[in-house]
Amino acid sequence: MSSHDLQRDLNERHIRLMALGACIGVGLFLGSAKAIQMAGPAIMLSYIIGGLAILVIMRALGEMAVHNPVAGSFARYAQDYLGPLAGYLTGWNYWFLWLVTCVAEITAVAIYMGIWFPDVPRWIWALAALASMGTINLIAVRAFGEFEFWFALIKIVTIVAMILAGAGMIFFGLGNGGIATGISNLWSNGGFMPHGITGVLMSLQMVMFAYLGVEMIGLTAGEAKNPQKTIPGAINSVFWRILLFYVGALFVIMSIYPWNEIGTQGSPFVMTFERMGIKTAAGIINFVVITAALSSCNGGIFSTGRMLYSLAQHGQAPAVFAKTSRGGVPRNALLLSIFALLLGVLLNYLVPEKVFTWVTSIATFGAIWTWAMILLAQLKFRRGLSAAEAGKLQFKMWLYPLSSYLAMAFLVLVVVLMAFFEDTRIALYIGPAFLVLLTVLYFALNLAPKEQGSVASRV
């Protein structure tokens, strides 16, 4: 049987829109209300601080991905520079992280479809979402890229429209009887930082969950047509996207509405569009939120399949998952992930009210572990280069190594802050316990990586 590898069928437009879509989750459309209540208008500072940390993490990942664009991305780099156990833990942790995140997203689809079809059981919509996104991933990577491109475009157009409509209201009084609202709401209700620096710090753990998924850019390196060009382009624009879509949207929302009233009357997006005279705003935003959740689920299935494929290539998962179809799709790895996600459908049937809270906190811990491994791997990667080799790097980390150490300290701070909240504290029990279980299995089953050459074969 002839062998087939992953296909480099993702174009620059696919990867740029995927990078952008990964930054925009369901939470933004619901107004980030809980985080706003913690920090007030200063939540914008939280997003900027968190965005700077993400920019450094992505730059670290990009430095390695451009130098060595491979499937498995950061799990492979953790193995190469930190050792086999680190690579194994990072790969399986990321697989589990996206598994639980996909459960959250198909749950979100079910909740918002319930607004239109309240009599249909929630688990049916969860199953339909999983089946449709799973099918897209199984066809070909280009099909995945096309769907993700259009999903992301829908989110982007909606946010830009809201920002422009809101700016018209703030500066020209559009939708407000010609009376400009101005921006005094940013400091009129207890000040810009009503709960002090403590409020900003306490909102950080919620802000960082919003950034979960941005590291997916690294996983596309093995299937990008020109990774040396597309990966740097996508990563360099991460921070500016964060400023525009998160800080820009929140600036508009909190300028128009007092921060302490946001979330009490539904989505700020719906409220803004309705004030502009768009009576069907609720239906439009509901549609956009559903596409945002489907987009995240689509990307999550892609991520779990590629990570499991990479683990299997190195003997840390059954070899059957290292096989690809004629089109270069790791079909067996994807099918296992899709089958595991059926558990999410079951949870939507058994405990529909608790699913979302359970899985999001666990996903946050998994994301922080992944980001920390990226930074540690990049530091070790750089130490292994001579001065001449470092000088030839096409995509360098800024202010190395200070920037990497500062970003690592920031992640430690976020983990400490998670311990202060009952909802997120559960992640500090389940996350480390899962890593301990993986470590026990690693040694018990002797899962040190075994290089197998080109193990991918046609199925």
XYZ file of C-alpha atoms in Angstrom:
459
model
C 0.000 0.000 0.000
C 1.367 3.423 -0.878
C 1.688 5.949 1.913
C -0.104 9.281 2.138
C 0.789 12.211 4.376
C -1.234 15.239 5.424
C -1.940 17.465 2.412
C -0.781 21.098 2.252
C -4.160 22.393 1.066
C -4.739 25.333 3.422
C -4.260 28.675 1.659
C -3.218 31.954 3.263
C -6.828 33.205 3.351
C -7.901 30.032 5.192
C -5.230 30.395 7.863
C -5.719 34.145 8.344
C -9.465 33.717 8.835
C -8.949 30.663 11.073
C -6.586 32.706 13.236
C -9.143 35.479 13.410
C -12.067 33.149 14.061
C -10.161 31.398 16.848
C -10.003 34.701 18.760
C -13.742 35.336 18.560
C -15.817 33.050 20.707
C -19.398 32.823 21.877
C -18.566 34.809 25.025
C -17.976 38.083 23.186
C -21.458 38.014 21.650
C -23.001 37.561 25.075
C -21.170 40.697 26.170
C -18.514 39.180 28.471
C -20.982 40.373 31.105
C -19.527 38.511 34.082
C -15.985 39.762 33.414
C -17.325 43.302 32.943
C -19.044 43.127 36.340
C -15.673 42.256 37.917
C -13.548 44.966 36.293
C -15.962 47.576 34.937
C -14.703 49.545 31.921
C -11.166 48.485 32.937
C -11.996 45.083 31.429
C -10.439 46.591 28.305
C -7.102 46.658 30.158
C -7.573 42.981 31.043
C -8.013 42.100 27.370
C -4.968 44.170 26.366
C -2.757 42.592 29.075
C -3.975 39.105 28.210
C -3.588 39.907 24.515
C 0.056 40.922 25.003
C 0.747 37.601 26.763
C -0.964 35.695 23.919
C 1.050 37.667 21.365
C 4.308 36.559 23.020
C 3.111 32.937 23.234
C 2.104 32.936 19.572
C 5.398 34.543 18.563
C 7.220 31.760 20.445
C 5.141 29.151 18.632
C 5.667 30.884 15.293
C 9.431 30.919 15.742
C 9.443 27.122 16.005
C 6.668 26.510 13.453
C 8.372 28.520 10.706
C 11.708 26.832 11.468
C 10.143 23.349 11.483
C 6.518 23.190 10.180
C 5.216 19.766 11.290
C 1.942 18.089 12.232
C 1.434 18.045 15.980
C 3.064 21.450 16.332
C 3.655 22.319 19.993
C 3.361 18.688 21.168
C 6.128 17.791 18.721
C 8.230 20.759 19.859
C 7.697 19.817 23.523
C 8.942 16.309 22.708
C 11.948 17.537 20.713
C 13.117 20.187 23.182
C 11.704 19.162 26.594
C 11.663 15.376 26.282
C 9.293 12.520 25.348
C 7.150 12.772 28.489
C 6.527 16.513 27.967
C 5.494 15.890 24.355
C 3.208 13.033 25.348
C 1.520 15.046 28.124
C 1.117 18.113 25.911
C -0.376 16.122 23.032
C -2.888 14.165 25.079
C -3.729 17.219 27.219
C -4.516 19.205 24.067
C -6.621 16.368 22.680
C -8.612 16.295 25.934
C -8.787 20.107 26.080
C -10.462 20.347 22.683
C -12.657 17.394 23.425
C -14.211 19.157 26.417
C -14.277 22.479 24.547
C -16.219 20.850 21.699
C -18.683 19.517 24.266
C -19.157 23.115 25.453
C -19.661 24.349 21.901
C -22.184 21.711 20.818
C -23.966 22.462 24.093
C -24.047 26.154 23.118
C -25.495 25.247 19.700
C -28.207 23.213 21.413
C -29.051 26.058 23.819
C -29.392 28.690 21.098
C -31.287 26.432 18.684
C -33.664 25.956 21.611
C -34.577 29.647 21.357
C -36.075 28.976 17.927
C -37.280 25.425 18.575
C -38.075 25.212 22.306
C -39.941 21.903 22.014
C -37.060 19.959 20.438
C -34.872 18.100 22.993
C -31.463 19.731 23.373
C -29.484 16.545 22.720
C -30.878 16.328 19.158
C -29.289 19.679 18.223
C -26.037 18.656 19.923
C -25.972 15.451 17.860
C -26.775 17.338 14.629
C -23.948 19.828 15.278
C -21.458 17.025 15.941
C -22.539 15.041 12.868
C -22.291 18.021 10.501
C -18.911 19.296 11.740
C -17.514 15.753 11.877
C -18.533 15.127 8.274
C -16.850 18.343 7.090
C -13.582 17.327 8.749
C -13.698 13.818 7.293
C -14.046 15.006 3.676
C -10.772 16.902 3.160
C -8.711 19.572 4.878
C -9.726 22.022 2.142
C -13.403 21.480 3.044
C -12.564 22.248 6.661
C -10.685 25.384 5.586
C -13.553 26.649 3.425
C -16.184 26.201 6.117
C -13.944 27.826 8.739
C -13.312 30.741 6.357
C -17.032 31.479 6.001
C -17.829 30.847 9.676
C -15.139 33.363 10.672
C -16.312 35.861 8.065
C -19.849 35.853 9.516
C -18.479 36.678 12.986
C -16.172 39.394 11.666
C -18.861 41.146 9.618
C -21.231 41.138 12.620
C -18.659 42.640 14.990
C -17.518 45.284 12.497
C -21.172 46.217 11.850
C -21.796 46.539 15.597
C -18.662 48.668 16.105
C -19.593 50.978 13.195
C -23.230 51.248 14.341
C -22.104 51.925 17.899
C -19.577 54.535 16.779
C -22.361 56.268 14.820
C -24.442 56.364 17.991
C -21.537 57.599 20.157
C -20.346 60.397 17.875
C -23.358 61.299 15.698
C -26.409 60.145 17.657
C -27.530 57.595 15.053
C -30.408 55.573 16.508
C -30.534 57.939 19.482
C -32.631 60.770 18.088
C -29.565 62.590 16.772
C -28.110 63.024 20.265
C -24.538 61.736 20.485
C -24.133 59.524 23.552
C -20.427 60.296 23.953
C -18.123 58.128 26.035
C -18.788 59.464 29.535
C -20.209 56.082 30.611
C -16.594 54.847 30.707
C -15.971 56.840 33.908
C -19.391 57.965 35.168
C -20.415 54.919 37.207
C -17.755 54.517 39.882
C -14.851 55.438 37.627
C -12.937 53.636 34.880
C -11.657 51.087 37.403
C -14.570 50.839 39.885
C -13.179 47.796 41.723
C -9.546 48.874 41.559
C -6.656 46.748 40.328
C -8.173 43.778 42.180
C -11.120 43.763 39.786
C -8.789 43.761 36.773
C -6.764 40.867 38.210
C -9.843 38.834 39.081
C -11.192 39.162 35.528
C -7.989 37.823 33.946
C -8.866 34.138 34.286
C -12.134 34.715 32.413
C -10.398 36.837 29.774
C -7.812 34.120 29.093
C -10.535 31.543 28.463
C -11.739 33.816 25.650
C -8.347 33.410 23.950
C -8.477 29.613 23.978
C -7.970 28.327 20.436
C -5.602 30.954 19.070
C -2.717 28.447 19.275
C -4.542 26.392 16.615
C -2.580 28.422 14.045
C 0.441 26.268 14.906
C -1.419 23.070 14.074
C -2.049 24.320 10.536
C 1.722 24.459 9.835
C 1.773 20.838 8.664
C -0.974 21.514 6.098
C -0.226 25.082 5.015
C 0.872 25.563 1.418
C 3.531 28.112 2.359
C 4.031 28.039 6.160
C 7.059 30.373 6.039
C 4.743 33.105 4.735
C 1.276 32.295 6.095
C 2.162 31.502 9.726
C 4.054 34.794 10.412
C 1.310 36.785 8.688
C -1.408 35.215 10.833
C 0.536 35.554 14.101
C 1.669 39.141 13.544
C -1.918 40.320 13.237
C -3.186 38.549 16.397
C -2.715 41.527 18.718
C -4.348 44.010 16.351
C -7.311 41.698 15.903
C -7.666 41.512 19.679
C -7.596 45.314 19.924
C -10.209 45.709 17.193
C -12.620 42.913 17.972
C -12.468 42.653 21.754
C -11.345 46.066 22.966
C -13.134 47.887 20.122
C -16.425 46.066 20.707
C -16.242 46.503 24.483
C -15.344 50.198 24.101
C -18.482 50.767 22.022
C -20.743 48.698 24.295
C -19.587 50.333 27.551
C -19.687 53.820 26.027
C -23.354 53.395 25.079
C -24.550 51.483 28.144
C -23.513 51.878 31.818
C -21.192 48.967 32.601
C -23.208 47.947 35.678
C -26.338 47.418 33.524
C -24.696 45.248 30.842
C -25.973 41.696 30.881
C -29.184 42.546 32.706
C -31.200 43.059 29.502
C -29.719 40.438 27.188
C -26.858 40.619 24.711
C -25.387 44.128 24.197
C -25.096 43.272 20.491
C -28.855 42.738 20.279
C -29.537 45.928 22.254
C -27.273 48.006 19.980
C -28.764 46.708 16.724
C -32.327 47.149 18.030
C -31.606 50.792 18.898
C -30.484 51.250 15.297
C -33.971 50.127 14.221
C -33.139 46.518 13.268
C -36.139 44.679 14.724
C -34.834 41.213 13.868
C -31.567 41.811 15.770
C -32.211 39.005 18.266
C -32.633 36.452 15.481
C -29.548 37.697 13.630
C -27.318 37.539 16.706
C -28.709 34.114 17.617
C -27.682 32.891 14.154
C -24.205 34.418 14.536
C -23.717 32.853 17.985
C -24.668 29.444 16.562
C -22.155 29.832 13.716
C -19.501 30.932 16.253
C -20.104 27.766 18.279
C -20.080 25.585 15.145
C -16.825 27.251 14.088
C -15.172 26.413 17.404
C -16.467 22.831 17.220
C -15.196 22.542 13.639
C -11.747 23.755 14.686
C -11.756 21.535 17.762
C -12.415 18.365 15.760
C -9.617 19.407 13.371
C -7.242 19.930 16.327
C -8.013 16.654 18.108
C -7.580 14.666 14.886
C -4.199 16.221 14.043
C -2.890 15.879 17.588
C -3.891 12.209 17.827
C -2.313 11.607 14.396
C 0.964 13.121 15.625
C 0.918 11.097 18.856
C 0.374 7.894 16.888
C 3.291 8.731 14.597
C 5.564 8.605 17.622
C 4.153 5.476 19.226
C 2.258 7.363 21.945
C -1.147 6.357 20.578
C -2.183 3.197 18.667
C -0.579 3.061 15.207
C -3.986 2.834 13.502
C -4.457 6.551 14.223
C -1.380 7.444 12.141
C -3.105 6.311 8.934
C -4.558 8.792 6.479
C -7.086 8.558 3.659
C -6.243 9.095 -0.020
C -6.996 12.787 0.502
C -4.503 13.044 3.375
C -7.148 13.176 6.134
C -6.290 11.353 9.410
C -9.681 9.663 9.294
C -9.229 7.119 12.084
C -7.977 9.782 14.490
C -10.940 11.996 13.613
C -13.427 9.156 14.055
C -12.145 8.410 17.567
C -12.487 12.079 18.515
C -16.002 12.255 17.053
C -16.976 9.053 18.875
C -15.613 10.456 22.157
C -17.666 13.619 21.593
C -20.805 11.513 21.610
C -20.279 11.612 25.377
C -21.057 15.326 25.127
C -24.352 14.494 23.438
C -25.081 12.028 26.247
C -24.300 14.691 28.884
C -26.706 17.056 27.126
C -29.338 14.355 27.542
C -28.523 13.516 31.187
C -27.485 16.833 32.805
C -28.196 19.648 30.305
C -28.015 22.446 32.890
C -24.515 21.601 34.214
C -22.526 20.646 31.111
C -21.283 24.102 30.114
C -19.892 25.048 33.555
C -18.144 21.720 34.033
C -16.220 21.679 30.791
C -15.148 25.316 30.356
C -13.146 25.450 33.591
C -11.305 22.223 32.701
C -10.527 23.592 29.228
C -9.003 26.747 30.744
C -6.445 24.727 32.717
C -5.596 22.690 29.625
C -5.037 25.874 27.606
C -2.682 27.332 30.208
C -0.654 24.076 30.262
C -0.397 24.192 26.452
C 0.730 27.832 26.426
C 3.301 27.152 29.161
C 4.731 24.220 27.187
C 5.032 26.432 24.093
C 7.072 28.988 26.054
C 9.301 26.370 27.721
C 9.926 24.575 24.422
C 10.837 27.850 22.704
C 13.308 28.754 25.479
C 14.978 25.334 25.192
C 14.925 25.544 21.359
C 16.762 28.868 21.436
C 19.360 27.637 23.942
C 20.240 24.824 21.544
C 21.091 27.226 18.715
C 24.453 28.813 18.094
C 24.608 32.588 17.671
C 24.914 32.128 13.911
C 21.895 29.787 13.772
C 19.794 32.141 15.895
C 20.720 34.986 13.568
C 19.336 33.065 10.595
C 15.879 32.471 12.135
C 13.211 33.778 9.774
C 10.677 34.644 12.497
C 12.291 35.701 15.791
C 10.823 36.205 19.249
C 10.905 39.838 20.370
C 13.046 40.723 23.431
C 14.164 37.117 23.902
C 14.312 35.748 26.599
C 12.686 38.465 28.768
C 9.366 38.357 26.905
C 9.084 34.570 27.327
C 9.757 34.756 31.073
C 7.221 37.569 31.564
C 4.535 35.627 29.678
C 5.282 32.535 31.796
C 4.948 34.566 35.007
C 1.614 35.879 33.753
C 0.287 32.323 33.196
C 1.329 31.369 36.734
C -0.593 34.403 38.025
C -3.743 33.313 36.153
C -3.548 29.791 37.653
C -3.234 31.301 41.158
C -6.259 33.528 40.481
C -8.302 30.489 39.368
C -8.009 29.124 42.911
C -10.043 32.079 44.235
C -13.233 31.137 42.361
C -15.394 28.129 43.123
C -16.419 27.730 39.464
C -12.804 27.581 38.226
C -11.239 25.845 41.246
C -12.554 22.504 39.964
C -10.107 22.796 37.057
C -7.191 22.815 39.515
C -8.337 19.387 40.736
C -9.324 17.722 37.466
C -6.534 19.161 35.266
C -3.550 18.014 37.381
C -5.291 14.688 38.158
C -5.604 14.010 34.417
C -1.888 14.798 33.936
C -0.981 12.416 36.777
C -3.118 9.671 35.173
C -1.387 10.249 31.823
C 2.032 10.043 33.498
C 1.161 6.740 35.179
C -0.013 5.316 31.830
C 3.136 6.592 30.113
C 5.429 4.593 32.370
C 3.111 1.611 32.844
C 2.663 1.114 29.084
C 6.216 2.148 28.117
C 5.012 4.864 25.744
C 8.353 6.524 25.030
C 8.195 7.636 21.359
C 9.232 5.156 18.712
C 10.230 6.772 15.415
C 8.525 4.799 12.674
C 9.456 6.761 9.569
C 6.531 7.321 7.274
C 3.806 5.483 9.121
C 0.874 7.106 7.406
C -0.767 4.762 4.973
C -3.906 4.638 2.930
C -7.073 3.289 4.520
